[in-house]
Coordinates of N, CA and C in Angstrom, one line a residue:
M696 N -97.9 -31.7 -39.4 CA -96.8 -31.6 -38.4 C -96.4 -30.1 -38.4
L697 N -96.1 -29.6 -37.2 CA -95.6 -28.2 -37.0 C -94.1 -28.2 -37.3
M698 N -93.7 -27.3 -38.2 CA -92.3 -27.1 -38.5 C -91.8 -25.8 -37.9
T699 N -90.5 -25.9 -37.2 CA -89.9 -24.7 -36.6 C -88.8 -24.2 -37.5
W700 N -88.8 -22.9 -37.9 CA -87.8 -22.4 -38.7 C -86.8 -21.6 -37.9
R701 N -85.5 -21.9 -38.1 CA -84.5 -21.1 -37.4 C -83.6 -20.3 -38.3
A702 N -83.4 -19.1 -37.9 CA -82.6 -18.2 -38.8 C -81.1 -18.6 -38.7
P703 N -80.4 -18.6 -39.8 CA -79.0 -19.0 -39.8 C -78.2 -18.0 -39.0
L704 N -77.2 -18.6 -38.3 CA -76.3 -17.7 -37.4 C -75.2 -17.2 -38.3
V705 N -75.1 -15.9 -38.3 CA -74.1 -15.2 -39.2 C -73.0 -14.5 -38.2
L706 N -71.8 -14.8 -38.5 CA -70.7 -14.3 -37.7 C -70.0 -13.2 -38.5
F707 N -69.7 -12.1 -37.9 CA -69.0 -11.0 -38.5 C -67.6 -10.9 -37.8
V708 N -66.5 -11.0 -38.6 CA -65.2 -10.9 -38.1 C -64.6 -9.6 -38.4
V709 N -64.2 -8.9 -37.4 CA -63.6 -7.5 -37.6 C -62.1 -7.6 -37.5
G710 N -61.4 -7.1 -38.5 CA -59.9 -7.2 -38.5 C -59.3 -6.4 -37.4
C711 N -58.2 -7.0 -36.8 CA -57.5 -6.3 -35.6 C -56.1 -6.2 -36.0
S712 N -55.5 -5.1 -35.6 CA -54.0 -4.9 -35.9 C -53.2 -5.6 -34.7
S713 N -51.9 -5.9 -35.0 CA -51.1 -6.6 -34.0 C -50.7 -5.5 -33.0
A714 N -50.1 -6.0 -31.8 CA -49.7 -5.1 -30.7 C -48.5 -4.3 -31.2
P715 N -48.4 -3.0 -30.7 CA -47.4 -2.1 -31.2 C -46.0 -2.6 -30.7
A716 N -45.0 -2.5 -31.5 CA -43.6 -3.0 -31.1 C -43.0 -1.9 -30.3
E717 N -41.9 -2.3 -29.5 CA -41.2 -1.4 -28.7 C -40.5 -0.3 -29.5
R718 N -40.6 0.9 -29.1 CA -40.1 2.0 -29.9 C -38.7 2.4 -29.3
D719 N -37.8 2.7 -30.3 CA -36.5 3.1 -29.8 C -36.5 4.5 -29.1
G720 N -37.4 5.3 -29.6 CA -37.4 6.7 -29.0 C -38.0 6.8 -27.7
G721 N -38.9 5.8 -27.3 CA -39.4 5.9 -26.0 C -40.4 7.0 -25.8
A722 N -40.9 7.6 -26.9 CA -41.8 8.8 -26.7 C -43.2 8.3 -27.2
G723 N -44.2 9.0 -27.0 CA -45.5 8.7 -27.4 C -46.1 7.6 -26.6
G724 N -47.0 6.8 -27.3 CA -47.7 5.7 -26.6 C -46.9 4.4 -26.6
G725 N -45.7 4.3 -27.3 CA -45.0 3.0 -27.4 C -44.3 2.7 -26.1
A726 N -43.7 1.5 -26.0 CA -42.9 1.1 -24.9 C -41.7 1.9 -24.7
V727 N -41.2 2.1 -23.5 CA -40.0 2.9 -23.2 C -38.8 2.2 -23.7
A728 N -37.9 3.0 -24.4 CA -36.7 2.5 -24.9 C -35.8 2.0 -23.9
T729 N -34.9 1.0 -24.2 CA -33.9 0.5 -23.3 C -32.6 0.6 -23.9
Q730 N -31.6 0.9 -23.0 CA -30.2 1.2 -23.5 C -29.2 0.3 -22.8
A731 N -28.1 0.0 -23.4 CA -27.0 -0.8 -22.8 C -26.1 0.1 -22.0
V732 N -25.4 -0.5 -21.1 CA -24.4 0.2 -20.2 C -23.1 -0.5 -20.4
G733 N -22.0 0.3 -20.7 CA -20.7 -0.3 -20.8 C -19.6 0.7 -20.8
G734 N -18.4 0.3 -21.1 CA -17.2 1.2 -21.1 C -16.0 0.4 -21.4
A735 N -14.9 0.8 -20.7 CA -13.6 0.1 -21.0 C -12.8 0.0 -19.8
L736 N -12.0 -1.1 -19.8 CA -11.1 -1.4 -18.6 C -9.7 -1.2 -19.1
T737 N -8.9 -0.5 -18.3 CA -7.5 -0.3 -18.5 C -6.6 -0.6 -17.3
G738 N -5.4 -0.9 -17.5 CA -4.4 -1.1 -16.4 C -4.4 -2.4 -15.7
L739 N -5.3 -3.4 -16.1 CA -5.4 -4.6 -15.4 C -4.2 -5.5 -15.8
D740 N -3.5 -6.1 -14.7 CA -2.5 -7.1 -15.0 C -3.2 -8.5 -14.8
P741 N -3.5 -9.2 -15.9 CA -4.2 -10.4 -15.8 C -3.6 -11.5 -14.9
A742 N -2.3 -11.3 -14.7 CA -1.6 -12.3 -13.8 C -1.9 -12.1 -12.4
L743 N -2.5 -10.9 -12.1 CA -2.8 -10.6 -10.7 C -4.3 -10.8 -10.4
G744 N -5.1 -11.3 -11.3 CA -6.5 -11.6 -11.0 C -7.5 -10.9 -12.0
T745 N -8.7 -10.8 -11.5 CA -9.8 -10.2 -12.3 C -10.5 -9.1 -11.5
V746 N -11.3 -8.4 -12.3 CA -12.1 -7.3 -11.7 C -13.6 -7.7 -11.7
R747 N -14.3 -7.6 -10.6 CA -15.7 -7.9 -10.6 C -16.5 -6.6 -10.5
L748 N -17.4 -6.4 -11.5 CA -18.2 -5.2 -11.5 C -19.7 -5.6 -11.3
S749 N -20.5 -4.7 -11.0 CA -22.0 -4.9 -10.9 C -22.7 -3.7 -11.4
L750 N -23.8 -4.0 -12.0 CA -24.8 -3.0 -12.5 C -26.1 -3.5 -11.9
G751 N -26.5 -2.8 -10.8 CA -27.7 -3.3 -10.1 C -27.4 -4.7 -9.6
L752 N -28.3 -5.7 -10.0 CA -28.1 -7.1 -9.5 C -27.3 -7.9 -10.5
E753 N -26.8 -7.3 -11.6 CA -26.1 -8.1 -12.6 C -24.6 -8.0 -12.3
P754 N -23.9 -9.1 -12.1 CA -22.4 -9.1 -11.9 C -21.8 -9.2 -13.3
L755 N -20.5 -8.8 -13.4 CA -19.7 -8.9 -14.6 C -18.3 -9.0 -14.2
T756 N -17.6 -10.1 -14.6 CA -16.2 -10.3 -14.3 C -15.4 -10.0 -15.5
L757 N -14.4 -9.2 -15.3 CA -13.5 -8.8 -16.4 C -12.1 -9.4 -16.2
T758 N -11.6 -10.1 -17.3 CA -10.4 -10.8 -17.2 C -9.3 -10.1 -18.0
Q759 N -9.6 -9.2 -18.8 CA -8.6 -8.5 -19.7 C -9.0 -7.1 -20.0
N760 N -8.1 -6.3 -20.4 CA -8.3 -4.9 -20.7 C -9.1 -4.8 -22.0
G761 N -9.9 -3.7 -22.1 CA -10.7 -3.5 -23.4 C -12.1 -3.1 -23.0
P762 N -12.9 -3.1 -24.1 CA -14.3 -2.7 -23.9 C -15.1 -3.8 -23.2
F763 N -16.2 -3.3 -22.5 CA -17.1 -4.3 -21.8 C -18.5 -3.7 -21.9
T764 N -19.5 -4.6 -21.8 CA -20.9 -4.2 -21.9 C -21.7 -5.1 -21.0
F765 N -22.6 -4.6 -20.1 CA -23.5 -5.4 -19.3 C -24.6 -6.0 -20.2
S766 N -25.1 -7.2 -19.9 CA -26.1 -7.7 -20.7 C -27.5 -7.1 -20.4
S767 N -27.7 -6.6 -19.2 CA -28.9 -5.9 -18.9 C -29.0 -4.6 -19.6
K768 N -30.3 -4.3 -20.0 CA -30.6 -3.0 -20.6 C -31.5 -2.2 -19.7
L769 N -31.3 -0.9 -19.6 CA -32.1 -0.1 -18.7 C -33.0 0.9 -19.5
A770 N -34.1 1.1 -18.9 CA -35.1 2.0 -19.5 C -34.7 3.4 -19.5
A771 N -35.0 4.1 -20.5 CA -34.7 5.6 -20.6 C -35.3 6.3 -19.4
G772 N -34.5 7.2 -18.9 CA -35.0 7.9 -17.7 C -34.6 7.3 -16.4
S773 N -34.2 6.1 -16.4 CA -33.7 5.4 -15.1 C -32.3 5.8 -14.9
T774 N -31.9 5.6 -13.6 CA -30.5 5.9 -13.2 C -29.7 4.6 -13.2
Y775 N -28.4 4.7 -13.4 CA -27.5 3.5 -13.3 C -26.3 3.8 -12.4
L776 N -25.8 2.7 -11.9 CA -24.6 2.8 -11.0 C -23.7 1.6 -11.2
V777 N -22.5 1.8 -11.7 CA -21.6 0.7 -11.9 C -20.6 0.7 -10.7
R778 N -20.5 -0.4 -10.0 CA -19.7 -0.6 -8.8 C -18.6 -1.6 -9.0
I779 N -17.5 -1.5 -8.2 CA -16.5 -2.6 -8.2 C -16.8 -3.4 -6.9
D780 N -17.1 -4.7 -7.2 CA -17.3 -5.6 -6.1 C -16.2 -6.5 -5.7
G781 N -15.2 -6.6 -6.6 CA -14.0 -7.4 -6.3 C -12.8 -6.9 -7.0
Q782 N -11.7 -6.7 -6.2 CA -10.4 -6.2 -6.8 C -9.5 -7.3 -7.1
P783 N -8.6 -7.1 -8.1 CA -7.5 -8.1 -8.3 C -6.5 -8.0 -7.2
V784 N -5.7 -9.1 -7.1 CA -4.7 -9.1 -6.0 C -3.6 -8.1 -6.3
H785 N -3.2 -7.3 -5.3 CA -2.1 -6.3 -5.4 C -2.4 -5.2 -6.4
Q786 N -3.7 -5.1 -6.8 CA -4.1 -3.9 -7.6 C -5.3 -3.2 -7.0
R787 N -5.5 -2.0 -7.3 CA -6.6 -1.2 -6.9 C -7.3 -0.5 -8.1
C788 N -8.6 -0.8 -8.3 CA -9.3 -0.3 -9.5 C -10.3 0.7 -9.1
T789 N -10.5 1.7 -9.9 CA -11.5 2.8 -9.6 C -12.4 2.9 -10.8
V790 N -13.6 3.5 -10.6 CA -14.6 3.7 -11.6 C -14.8 5.2 -11.8
D791 N -14.7 5.6 -13.1 CA -15.0 7.0 -13.5 C -16.2 7.0 -14.4
A792 N -17.1 8.0 -14.2 CA -18.3 8.1 -15.0 C -19.2 6.9 -14.9
G793 N -19.2 6.3 -13.6 CA -19.9 5.1 -13.4 C -21.4 5.3 -13.0
S794 N -21.9 6.5 -13.0 CA -23.3 6.7 -12.6 C -23.9 7.8 -13.5
G795 N -25.2 7.8 -13.6 CA -25.9 8.8 -14.4 C -27.3 8.4 -14.7
T796 N -27.9 9.0 -15.7 CA -29.3 8.8 -16.2 C -29.3 8.3 -17.6
I797 N -30.1 7.3 -17.9 CA -30.2 6.7 -19.2 C -30.9 7.7 -20.1
T798 N -30.4 7.9 -21.3 CA -31.0 8.8 -22.3 C -31.5 7.9 -23.4
A799 N -32.7 8.1 -23.9 CA -33.3 7.3 -24.9 C -32.5 7.4 -26.2
G800 N -32.3 6.3 -26.8 CA -31.5 6.3 -28.1 C -30.0 6.4 -27.9
R801 N -29.5 6.4 -26.7 CA -28.1 6.5 -26.5 C -27.6 5.5 -25.5
D802 N -26.8 4.6 -25.9 CA -26.1 3.6 -25.0 C -25.1 4.3 -24.2
V803 N -24.9 3.9 -23.0 CA -23.8 4.4 -22.1 C -22.5 3.6 -22.5
T804 N -21.5 4.3 -22.9 CA -20.3 3.7 -23.4 C -19.0 4.3 -22.7
D805 N -19.2 5.2 -21.8 CA -18.0 5.9 -21.3 C -17.7 5.6 -19.8
V806 N -18.2 4.4 -19.3 CA -17.8 4.0 -18.0 C -16.3 3.6 -18.0
A807 N -15.4 4.2 -17.3 CA -14.0 4.0 -17.3 C -13.6 3.3 -16.0
V808 N -13.0 2.1 -16.1 CA -12.5 1.3 -15.0 C -11.0 1.3 -15.2
D809 N -10.2 1.9 -14.2 CA -8.8 1.9 -14.3 C -8.2 1.2 -13.1
C810 N -7.2 0.4 -13.4 CA -6.5 -0.4 -12.4 C -5.0 0.0 -12.3
R811 N -4.5 0.1 -11.1 CA -3.1 0.4 -10.8 C -2.6 -0.5 -9.7
L812 N -1.3 -0.6 -9.7 CA -0.7 -1.5 -8.7 C -1.0 -0.9 -7.3
A813 N -1.3 -1.7 -6.4 CA -1.6 -1.3 -5.0 C -0.3 -0.8 -4.3
E814 N -0.4 0.2 -3.5 CA 0.7 0.8 -2.8 C 0.6 0.3 -1.3
Y815 N 1.8 0.0 -0.8 CA 1.9 -0.4 0.6 C 2.8 0.5 1.4
T816 N 2.5 0.5 2.7 CA 3.2 1.4 3.6 C 4.6 0.9 3.9
L817 N 5.5 1.8 4.2 CA 6.9 1.5 4.5 C 7.1 2.1 5.9
G818 N 7.2 1.3 6.9 CA 7.4 1.9 8.2 C 8.1 0.9 9.1
G819 N 8.1 1.2 10.4 CA 8.8 0.3 11.4 C 9.0 0.9 12.7
V820 N 10.1 0.6 13.4 CA 10.3 1.0 14.8 C 11.8 1.4 14.9
V821 N 12.0 2.6 15.6 CA 13.3 3.0 16.0 C 13.5 2.9 17.5
S822 N 14.6 2.3 17.9 CA 14.9 2.2 19.3 C 16.3 2.7 19.6
G823 N 16.6 3.2 20.8 CA 17.9 3.5 21.3 C 18.5 4.8 20.8
A824 N 17.7 5.7 20.2 CA 18.2 7.0 19.7 C 17.1 8.0 19.8
P825 N 17.4 9.2 20.3 CA 16.4 10.3 20.4 C 16.1 10.9 19.0
H826 N 17.0 10.7 18.1 CA 16.8 11.3 16.7 C 17.6 10.5 15.7
V827 N 17.0 10.2 14.6 CA 17.8 9.5 13.5 C 17.1 9.9 12.2
T828 N 17.9 10.1 11.1 CA 17.4 10.4 9.8 C 17.3 9.2 9.0
L829 N 16.2 8.8 8.4 CA 16.0 7.6 7.6 C 15.9 8.0 6.2
I830 N 16.5 7.3 5.3 CA 16.5 7.6 3.8 C 16.1 6.4 3.1
E831 N 15.0 6.6 2.2 CA 14.6 5.5 1.3 C 15.0 5.8 -0.1
A832 N 16.0 5.1 -0.6 CA 16.6 5.5 -1.9 C 15.7 5.4 -3.1
T833 N 14.9 4.3 -3.2 CA 14.1 4.1 -4.4 C 13.1 5.2 -4.6
S834 N 12.4 5.7 -3.6 CA 11.4 6.8 -3.8 C 11.9 8.1 -3.3
A835 N 13.2 8.2 -3.0 CA 13.9 9.5 -2.6 C 13.1 10.2 -1.5
Q836 N 12.8 9.4 -0.4 CA 12.1 10.0 0.7 C 13.1 10.0 1.9
T837 N 12.9 11.1 2.7 CA 13.7 11.3 3.9 C 12.8 11.5 5.0
L838 N 13.1 10.9 6.2 CA 12.2 11.0 7.3 C 13.0 11.1 8.6
D839 N 12.7 12.1 9.4 CA 13.3 12.3 10.7 C 12.4 11.6 11.7
A840 N 13.1 10.6 12.4 CA 12.3 9.7 13.3 C 13.0 9.7 14.7
G841 N 12.1 9.6 15.7 CA 12.6 9.5 17.0 C 12.3 8.0 17.5
P842 N 12.5 7.8 18.8 CA 12.2 6.5 19.3 C 10.7 6.1 19.1
G843 N 10.4 4.9 18.8 CA 9.0 4.5 18.6 C 8.8 4.2 17.1
A844 N 7.5 4.2 16.7 CA 7.0 3.8 15.4 C 7.3 5.0 14.4
F845 N 7.5 4.6 13.2 CA 7.6 5.6 12.1 C 7.0 5.0 10.8
R846 N 6.7 5.9 9.9 CA 6.1 5.5 8.6 C 6.5 6.6 7.6
F847 N 7.0 6.2 6.4 CA 7.3 7.1 5.4 C 6.0 7.7 4.8
P848 N 6.0 8.9 4.4 CA 4.7 9.6 4.0 C 4.1 8.9 2.7
R849 N 4.9 8.4 1.8 CA 4.4 7.8 0.6 C 4.6 6.3 0.6
G850 N 3.6 5.6 0.1 CA 3.7 4.2 0.0 C 4.5 3.8 -1.3
L851 N 4.8 2.5 -1.4 CA 5.5 2.0 -2.6 C 4.7 1.0 -3.3
P852 N 4.7 1.0 -4.6 CA 3.8 0.0 -5.3 C 4.3 -1.4 -5.2
Y853 N 3.4 -2.3 -5.3 CA 3.7 -3.8 -5.3 C 4.8 -4.1 -6.3
G854 N 5.7 -4.9 -5.9 CA 6.8 -5.4 -6.8 C 8.0 -4.5 -6.9
S855 N 7.9 -3.3 -6.3 CA 9.1 -2.4 -6.4 C 10.1 -2.7 -5.3
T856 N 11.3 -2.3 -5.4 CA 12.3 -2.6 -4.4 C 12.4 -1.3 -3.5
Y857 N 13.0 -1.6 -2.3 CA 13.2 -0.5 -1.4 C 14.5 -0.7 -0.7
A858 N 15.1 0.4 -0.2 CA 16.4 0.4 0.5 C 16.4 1.5 1.5
V859 N 16.4 1.2 2.7 CA 16.4 2.2 3.8 C 17.7 2.2 4.6
T860 N 18.3 3.3 4.7 CA 19.5 3.5 5.5 C 19.2 4.5 6.6
A861 N 20.1 4.5 7.7 CA 19.9 5.4 8.8 C 21.1 6.3 8.9
Q862 N 20.9 7.5 9.2 CA 21.9 8.5 9.5 C 21.7 9.0 10.9
P863 N 22.4 8.4 11.9 CA 22.2 8.8 13.3 C 23.0 10.1 13.6
P864 N 22.8 10.7 14.7 CA 23.6 11.9 15.1 C 24.9 11.4 15.5
A865 N 25.8 12.4 15.7 CA 27.2 12.1 16.1 C 27.2 11.3 17.4
G866 N 28.1 10.3 17.5 CA 28.2 9.6 18.7 C 27.2 8.4 18.8
T867 N 26.4 8.2 17.8 CA 25.4 7.1 17.8 C 25.6 6.2 16.6
E868 N 25.4 5.0 16.8 CA 25.5 4.0 15.6 C 24.2 3.2 15.6
C869 N 23.8 2.9 14.4 CA 22.5 2.2 14.2 C 22.7 1.1 13.2
S870 N 21.9 0.0 13.5 CA 21.8 -1.1 12.5 C 20.4 -1.2 12.0
V871 N 20.2 -1.5 10.7 CA 18.9 -1.6 10.1 C 18.6 -3.0 9.7
D872 N 17.5 -3.5 10.3 CA 17.1 -4.9 10.0 C 15.9 -4.9 9.0
A873 N 16.0 -5.7 8.0 CA 14.9 -5.7 6.9 C 14.9 -4.4 6.2
G874 N 16.0 -3.7 6.0 CA 16.1 -2.4 5.4 C 16.0 -2.5 3.9
T875 N 16.2 -3.6 3.2 CA 16.1 -3.7 1.8 C 15.2 -4.9 1.4
G876 N 14.7 -4.9 0.2 CA 13.8 -6.0 -0.2 C 12.9 -5.6 -1.3
T877 N 11.9 -6.4 -1.6 CA 10.8 -6.2 -2.6 C 9.5 -6.0 -1.9
V878 N 8.7 -5.1 -2.3 CA 7.4 -4.8 -1.7 C 6.4 -5.8 -2.1
E879 N 5.9 -6.6 -1.2 CA 4.9 -7.6 -1.4 C 3.7 -7.4 -0.5
G880 N 3.7 -6.3 0.3 CA 2.7 -6.0 1.3 C 3.3 -4.9 2.2
D881 N 2.6 -4.5 3.3 CA 3.2 -3.5 4.2 C 4.5 -4.0 4.7
V882 N 5.5 -3.0 4.7 CA 6.9 -3.4 5.0 C 7.2 -2.9 6.5
G883 N 7.8 -3.8 7.2 CA 8.2 -3.5 8.6 C 9.7 -3.5 8.7
I884 N 10.3 -2.4 9.2 CA 11.8 -2.2 9.3 C 12.1 -1.9 10.8
F885 N 13.2 -2.5 11.3 CA 13.6 -2.3 12.7 C 15.0 -1.6 12.7
V886 N 15.0 -0.4 13.3 CA 16.3 0.3 13.4 C 16.7 0.4 14.9
A887 N 17.8 -0.3 15.2 CA 18.3 -0.3 16.6 C 19.6 0.5 16.7
C888 N 19.5 1.5 17.6 CA 20.6 2.4 17.7 C 21.2 2.3 19.1
A889 N 22.5 2.7 19.3 CA 23.1 2.7 20.6 C 24.2 3.8 20.6
Q890 N 24.5 4.3 21.7 CA 25.6 5.3 21.8 C 26.9 4.7 21.6
Q891 N 27.7 5.3 20.8 CA 29.1 4.8 20.5 C 29.9 4.9 21.8
T892 N 30.8 3.9 21.9 CA 31.8 3.8 23.0 C 33.2 3.6 22.4
F893 N 34.2 4.1 23.1 CA 35.5 4.0 22.6 C 36.5 3.5 23.7
P894 N 37.5 2.7 23.3 CA 38.4 2.2 24.3 C 39.2 3.4 24.9
L895 N 39.5 3.2 26.2 CA 40.3 4.2 26.9 C 41.7 3.6 27.0
Q896 N 42.7 4.2 26.3 CA 44.0 3.6 26.3 C 45.1 4.7 26.1
G897 N 46.3 4.3 26.3 CA 47.4 5.2 26.2 C 48.8 4.5 26.2
T898 N 49.8 5.3 26.4 CA 51.2 4.7 26.3 C 51.9 4.9 27.6
I899 N 52.9 4.1 27.9 CA 53.7 4.2 29.1 C 55.2 4.1 28.7
T900 N 56.0 5.0 29.3 CA 57.5 4.9 29.0 C 58.2 4.9 30.3
G901 N 59.3 4.1 30.3 CA 60.2 4.1 31.4 C 59.8 3.2 32.6
L902 N 58.8 2.4 32.4 CA 58.3 1.5 33.5 C 59.1 0.2 33.5
D903 N 59.9 0.1 34.6 CA 60.8 -1.1 34.7 C 60.5 -1.9 36.0
A904 N 59.4 -1.6 36.7 CA 59.1 -2.3 37.9 C 57.6 -2.4 38.0
G905 N 57.1 -3.4 38.7 CA 55.7 -3.6 38.9 C 55.1 -2.8 40.0
G906 N 53.8 -2.8 40.1 CA 53.0 -2.1 41.1 C 52.3 -0.9 40.7
L907 N 52.5 -0.5 39.4 CA 51.8 0.7 38.9 C 50.3 0.4 38.8
V908 N 49.4 1.3 39.3 CA 48.0 1.2 39.2 C 47.4 2.5 38.7
L909 N 46.7 2.4 37.6 CA 46.1 3.6 37.1 C 44.6 3.6 37.4
A910 N 44.0 4.8 37.5 CA 42.6 4.9 37.9 C 41.9 5.9 36.9
E911 N 40.7 5.6 36.6 CA 39.9 6.6 35.8 C 38.7 7.0 36.6
A912 N 38.6 8.3 36.9 CA 37.6 8.8 37.8 C 36.2 8.7 37.3
T913 N 35.9 9.0 36.0 CA 34.6 9.1 35.5 C 33.9 7.7 35.6
T914 N 34.6 6.7 35.1 CA 34.0 5.4 35.1 C 34.3 4.6 36.3
A915 N 35.1 5.1 37.3 CA 35.5 4.5 38.5 C 36.1 3.1 38.3
Q916 N 37.1 3.1 37.5 CA 37.8 1.8 37.2 C 39.3 2.0 37.4
Q917 N 39.9 0.9 37.8 CA 41.4 0.9 38.0 C 42.0 -0.2 37.2
L918 N 43.3 0.0 36.9 CA 44.1 -0.9 36.0 C 45.5 -1.1 36.6
A919 N 45.8 -2.3 36.9 CA 47.2 -2.7 37.3 C 48.1 -2.9 36.1
V920 N 49.3 -2.3 36.0 CA 50.1 -2.4 34.9 C 51.4 -3.2 35.3
D921 N 51.8 -4.1 34.4 CA 52.9 -5.0 34.7 C 54.2 -4.2 34.4
A922 N 55.3 -4.6 34.9 CA 56.6 -4.0 34.7 C 57.0 -4.2 33.2
G923 N 57.5 -3.2 32.6 CA 58.0 -3.2 31.2 C 56.9 -2.9 30.2
A924 N 55.7 -2.7 30.7 CA 54.6 -2.4 29.7 C 54.8 -1.0 29.1
T925 N 54.5 -0.9 27.8 CA 54.6 0.3 27.1 C 53.3 0.9 26.7
G926 N 52.2 0.3 27.1 CA 50.9 0.8 26.8 C 49.8 0.2 27.8
F927 N 48.7 0.8 27.8 CA 47.6 0.3 28.7 C 46.2 0.5 28.0
T928 N 45.2 -0.3 28.4 CA 43.8 -0.2 27.9 C 42.9 -0.6 29.0
F929 N 42.1 0.4 29.5 CA 41.1 0.1 30.5 C 40.1 -0.9 30.0
G930 N 39.5 -1.7 30.9 CA 38.6 -2.8 30.4 C 37.2 -2.3 30.0
Q931 N 36.8 -1.1 30.6 CA 35.5 -0.6 30.2 C 35.6 0.6 29.3
P932 N 35.0 0.5 28.1 CA 35.1 1.7 27.2 C 34.3 2.8 27.7
V933 N 34.6 4.0 27.1 CA 33.9 5.2 27.6 C 33.0 5.7 26.4
P934 N 31.8 6.2 26.8 CA 30.8 6.6 25.8 C 31.3 7.9 25.1
Y935 N 30.8 8.1 23.9 CA 31.1 9.3 23.1 C 30.7 10.5 23.9
G936 N 31.6 11.5 23.9 CA 31.3 12.8 24.6 C 31.6 12.8 26.1
A937 N 31.9 11.7 26.6 CA 32.2 11.7 28.1 C 33.5 12.3 28.4
N938 N 33.6 12.9 29.6 CA 34.9 13.4 30.1 C 35.7 12.3 30.7
V939 N 37.0 12.2 30.6 CA 37.8 11.2 31.2 C 38.9 11.9 32.0
A940 N 39.3 11.1 33.1 CA 40.4 11.6 34.0 C 41.2 10.4 34.5
V941 N 42.4 10.2 33.9 CA 43.2 9.1 34.3 C 44.3 9.6 35.2
N942 N 44.5 9.0 36.3 CA 45.5 9.3 37.3 C 46.3 8.1 37.7
V943 N 47.4 8.3 38.4 CA 48.2 7.2 39.0 C 47.6 7.0 40.4
A944 N 47.0 5.8 40.6 CA 46.5 5.5 41.9 C 47.6 5.0 42.8
E945 N 48.5 4.2 42.3 CA 49.7 3.6 43.1 C 50.9 3.7 42.2
Q946 N 52.0 4.1 42.9 CA 53.3 4.2 42.2 C 53.9 2.8 42.1
P947 N 54.7 2.6 41.1 CA 55.5 1.3 41.0 C 56.6 1.3 42.1
A948 N 57.1 0.1 42.4 CA 58.1 -0.1 43.4 C 59.4 0.6 42.9

């Protein structure tokens, strides 16, 4: 019988090293280092809501003041941008040092988010006067306004009180509607002015008979006076600054 000889199969195993781990320094042939991005929140009133931030596609909602850090880590050499996507009610928050370039081995910790009470405009409408001086006592602002819309140059923060008074020119009187209150949004004030008028009156002596009629030329009105009267008042008042001329139109009997 023919016999077939087969050589034994010999396997040689060569030792292999494991894959290199990520390197913190990001230099050489290792993986690029990744760093965290964060900072601190100040000025938030938790009773007025929360602040929503974003770093790229990652959102982050802050509910209280203090440090914060995004969960995402960015590669060294890449740029970052922290934005505000949602403001608390009646507050306005801003970001300082919110953008830059990631440095290997150094986390970003200086992003500063600061919140302050929102400021609202204080304005309204003046009618009936060519000129009036408006004074807001809380913020010590003075404004010269004419007929039409007006607005104080500086806004007032949410929750503060305001008090507006009007100083009209001589011969004009003004009323202020909604001139005091608490700021909860943009404030609208209505100032209505009108020229002052005064009664036209005088005294009479020695009248013991009826039939006396007085006339005022400027306003074209007449007034019949009864016997025994010691004074008189015309029915139509006269405006401030007007000239008056009272005469006897008819003598008594």
